[in-house]
Amino acid sequence: MYREKADKIANYKSYSNRKKIDALLELNATIYTNLGTDSTKQERYTAEVSSRHIYKHIKKIDESFGSLLLRGE
């Protein structure tokens, strides 16, 4: 679900690059906000994979900022 939203945001033609990055980071924050102490390992893993997918979209838009986000990989 989040990956499809990220793909959609990254392909917006009417958004500036800054607005795309802001929307993608907001989506990433939403992913982690929805995790809780009762989240399963699978849910945490899915959140991490979705987050990396979002960071890769950001890297396509802004190489240096995206590289910083992906550095922890």
Short mmCIF file of N, CA and C in Angstrom, two decimals:
data_model
loop_
_atom_site.label_atom_id
_atom_site.label_comp_id
_atom_site.label_asym_id
_atom_site.label_seq_id
_atom_site.Cartn_x
_atom_site.Cartn_y
_atom_site.Cartn_z
N MET A 1 0.82 -1.18 0.00
CA MET A 1 0.00 0.00 0.00
C MET A 1 0.88 1.26 0.00
N TYR A 2 1.89 1.30 0.90
CA TYR A 2 2.74 2.48 0.97
C TYR A 2 3.65 2.60 -0.25
N ARG A 3 4.07 1.47 -0.78
CA ARG A 3 4.96 1.50 -1.95
C ARG A 3 4.23 2.09 -3.16
N GLU A 4 2.95 1.75 -3.31
CA GLU A 4 2.18 2.29 -4.42
C GLU A 4 2.00 3.80 -4.26
N LYS A 5 1.76 4.24 -3.02
CA LYS A 5 1.63 5.68 -2.77
C LYS A 5 2.93 6.40 -3.07
N ALA A 6 4.05 5.79 -2.69
CA ALA A 6 5.36 6.40 -2.96
C ALA A 6 5.60 6.51 -4.46
N ASP A 7 5.27 5.46 -5.20
CA ASP A 7 5.43 5.49 -6.66
C ASP A 7 4.59 6.60 -7.27
N LYS A 8 3.37 6.74 -6.77
CA LYS A 8 2.47 7.76 -7.28
C LYS A 8 3.01 9.17 -7.01
N ILE A 9 3.47 9.39 -5.79
CA ILE A 9 4.02 10.71 -5.43
C ILE A 9 5.24 11.04 -6.27
N ALA A 10 6.13 10.06 -6.46
CA ALA A 10 7.36 10.29 -7.21
C ALA A 10 7.09 10.64 -8.67
N ASN A 11 5.95 10.22 -9.19
CA ASN A 11 5.62 10.46 -10.60
C ASN A 11 4.74 11.69 -10.83
N TYR A 12 4.40 12.42 -9.77
CA TYR A 12 3.60 13.64 -9.95
C TYR A 12 4.36 14.63 -10.82
N LYS A 13 3.69 15.15 -11.81
CA LYS A 13 4.30 16.15 -12.69
C LYS A 13 4.13 17.57 -12.14
N SER A 14 3.05 17.79 -11.37
CA SER A 14 2.76 19.13 -10.88
C SER A 14 3.53 19.49 -9.61
N TYR A 15 4.18 18.52 -8.98
CA TYR A 15 4.94 18.77 -7.75
C TYR A 15 6.38 19.15 -8.08
N SER A 16 6.92 20.10 -7.33
CA SER A 16 8.34 20.41 -7.46
C SER A 16 9.12 19.29 -6.76
N ASN A 17 10.42 19.23 -7.01
CA ASN A 17 11.23 18.20 -6.38
C ASN A 17 11.18 18.29 -4.86
N ARG A 18 11.22 19.51 -4.34
CA ARG A 18 11.16 19.71 -2.88
C ARG A 18 9.85 19.19 -2.32
N LYS A 19 8.75 19.45 -3.02
CA LYS A 19 7.44 19.02 -2.55
C LYS A 19 7.32 17.50 -2.61
N LYS A 20 7.91 16.88 -3.64
CA LYS A 20 7.91 15.42 -3.74
C LYS A 20 8.65 14.80 -2.56
N ILE A 21 9.84 15.36 -2.26
CA ILE A 21 10.63 14.83 -1.15
C ILE A 21 9.88 15.01 0.17
N ASP A 22 9.26 16.16 0.37
CA ASP A 22 8.49 16.39 1.60
C ASP A 22 7.35 15.40 1.73
N ALA A 23 6.64 15.14 0.64
CA ALA A 23 5.52 14.20 0.67
C ALA A 23 6.01 12.78 0.93
N LEU A 24 7.15 12.41 0.34
CA LEU A 24 7.70 11.08 0.56
C LEU A 24 8.17 10.91 2.01
N LEU A 25 8.79 11.93 2.57
CA LEU A 25 9.22 11.85 3.97
C LEU A 25 8.02 11.80 4.92
N GLU A 26 6.97 12.51 4.56
CA GLU A 26 5.75 12.46 5.37
C GLU A 26 5.14 11.05 5.34
N LEU A 27 5.15 10.43 4.17
CA LEU A 27 4.66 9.06 4.04
C LEU A 27 5.51 8.11 4.87
N ASN A 28 6.83 8.31 4.86
CA ASN A 28 7.73 7.48 5.64
C ASN A 28 7.45 7.64 7.14
N ALA A 29 7.20 8.86 7.58
CA ALA A 29 6.87 9.09 8.98
C ALA A 29 5.56 8.40 9.36
N THR A 30 4.62 8.40 8.46
CA THR A 30 3.35 7.73 8.71
C THR A 30 3.54 6.23 8.89
N ILE A 31 4.42 5.66 8.10
CA ILE A 31 4.69 4.22 8.23
C ILE A 31 5.15 3.88 9.64
N TYR A 32 6.14 4.64 10.12
CA TYR A 32 6.69 4.34 11.44
C TYR A 32 5.76 4.77 12.57
N THR A 33 4.90 5.74 12.33
CA THR A 33 3.92 6.16 13.33
C THR A 33 2.90 5.06 13.57
N ASN A 34 2.58 4.32 12.52
CA ASN A 34 1.58 3.26 12.64
C ASN A 34 2.12 1.99 13.27
N LEU A 35 3.43 1.90 13.48
CA LEU A 35 4.00 0.77 14.20
C LEU A 35 3.83 1.01 15.69
N GLY A 36 3.67 -0.07 16.42
CA GLY A 36 3.54 0.06 17.86
C GLY A 36 4.33 -1.02 18.56
N THR A 37 4.21 -1.05 19.86
CA THR A 37 4.94 -2.05 20.63
C THR A 37 4.39 -3.45 20.38
N ASP A 38 3.16 -3.53 19.91
CA ASP A 38 2.55 -4.83 19.65
C ASP A 38 2.70 -5.27 18.19
N SER A 39 3.50 -4.56 17.41
CA SER A 39 3.71 -4.90 16.00
C SER A 39 4.53 -6.18 15.88
N THR A 40 4.19 -6.99 14.91
CA THR A 40 4.90 -8.24 14.69
C THR A 40 6.21 -7.99 13.95
N LYS A 41 7.06 -9.02 13.91
CA LYS A 41 8.32 -8.91 13.17
C LYS A 41 8.04 -8.65 11.70
N GLN A 42 7.02 -9.29 11.15
CA GLN A 42 6.67 -9.12 9.75
C GLN A 42 6.25 -7.68 9.47
N GLU A 43 5.49 -7.08 10.35
CA GLU A 43 5.06 -5.70 10.17
C GLU A 43 6.26 -4.74 10.23
N ARG A 44 7.19 -4.99 11.13
CA ARG A 44 8.39 -4.16 11.23
C ARG A 44 9.26 -4.31 9.98
N TYR A 45 9.39 -5.55 9.50
CA TYR A 45 10.17 -5.80 8.29
C TYR A 45 9.54 -5.10 7.09
N THR A 46 8.22 -5.18 6.96
CA THR A 46 7.51 -4.52 5.87
C THR A 46 7.72 -3.01 5.93
N ALA A 47 7.72 -2.44 7.12
CA ALA A 47 7.96 -1.01 7.28
C ALA A 47 9.37 -0.64 6.82
N GLU A 48 10.35 -1.46 7.17
CA GLU A 48 11.73 -1.18 6.76
C GLU A 48 11.89 -1.26 5.25
N VAL A 49 11.27 -2.26 4.63
CA VAL A 49 11.36 -2.42 3.17
C VAL A 49 10.68 -1.24 2.47
N SER A 50 9.52 -0.85 2.96
CA SER A 50 8.81 0.30 2.38
C SER A 50 9.62 1.57 2.54
N SER A 51 10.26 1.72 3.68
CA SER A 51 11.08 2.90 3.94
C SER A 51 12.26 2.96 2.97
N ARG A 52 12.92 1.84 2.75
CA ARG A 52 14.03 1.81 1.79
C ARG A 52 13.55 2.16 0.39
N HIS A 53 12.35 1.69 0.03
CA HIS A 53 11.77 1.99 -1.28
C HIS A 53 11.56 3.51 -1.42
N ILE A 54 11.05 4.12 -0.38
CA ILE A 54 10.82 5.56 -0.38
C ILE A 54 12.15 6.30 -0.50
N TYR A 55 13.17 5.86 0.26
CA TYR A 55 14.47 6.51 0.20
C TYR A 55 15.10 6.40 -1.19
N LYS A 56 14.86 5.31 -1.87
CA LYS A 56 15.40 5.16 -3.23
C LYS A 56 14.73 6.14 -4.19
N HIS A 57 13.43 6.39 -3.99
CA HIS A 57 12.75 7.41 -4.80
C HIS A 57 13.36 8.79 -4.52
N ILE A 58 13.64 9.06 -3.25
CA ILE A 58 14.24 10.34 -2.89
C ILE A 58 15.62 10.46 -3.53
N LYS A 59 16.37 9.38 -3.56
CA LYS A 59 17.71 9.40 -4.15
C LYS A 59 17.65 9.71 -5.64
N LYS A 60 16.59 9.26 -6.32
CA LYS A 60 16.43 9.57 -7.75
C LYS A 60 16.18 11.06 -7.95
N ILE A 61 15.54 11.69 -6.98
CA ILE A 61 15.22 13.11 -7.08
C ILE A 61 16.42 13.96 -6.66
N ASP A 62 17.03 13.61 -5.53
CA ASP A 62 18.18 14.35 -4.98
C ASP A 62 19.23 13.33 -4.54
N GLU A 63 20.24 13.18 -5.37
CA GLU A 63 21.27 12.14 -5.18
C GLU A 63 21.96 12.24 -3.82
N SER A 64 22.39 13.41 -3.42
CA SER A 64 23.16 13.53 -2.18
C SER A 64 22.30 13.28 -0.94
N PHE A 65 21.10 13.84 -0.91
CA PHE A 65 20.22 13.65 0.24
C PHE A 65 19.77 12.19 0.33
N GLY A 66 19.44 11.60 -0.80
CA GLY A 66 19.04 10.20 -0.82
C GLY A 66 20.15 9.28 -0.36
N SER A 67 21.37 9.59 -0.73
CA SER A 67 22.51 8.79 -0.29
C SER A 67 22.69 8.86 1.22
N LEU A 68 22.47 10.03 1.79
CA LEU A 68 22.54 10.16 3.25
C LEU A 68 21.49 9.31 3.94
N LEU A 69 20.31 9.28 3.40
CA LEU A 69 19.23 8.49 4.00
C LEU A 69 19.51 6.99 3.89
N LEU A 70 20.10 6.58 2.79
CA LEU A 70 20.35 5.16 2.56
C LEU A 70 21.67 4.68 3.18
N ARG A 71 22.44 5.58 3.72
CA ARG A 71 23.75 5.23 4.27
C ARG A 71 23.66 4.16 5.34
N GLY A 72 22.62 4.16 6.14
CA GLY A 72 22.48 3.20 7.24
C GLY A 72 22.16 1.80 6.77
N GLU A 73 21.96 1.60 5.49
CA GLU A 73 21.59 0.29 4.93
C GLU A 73 22.68 -0.71 5.06
#
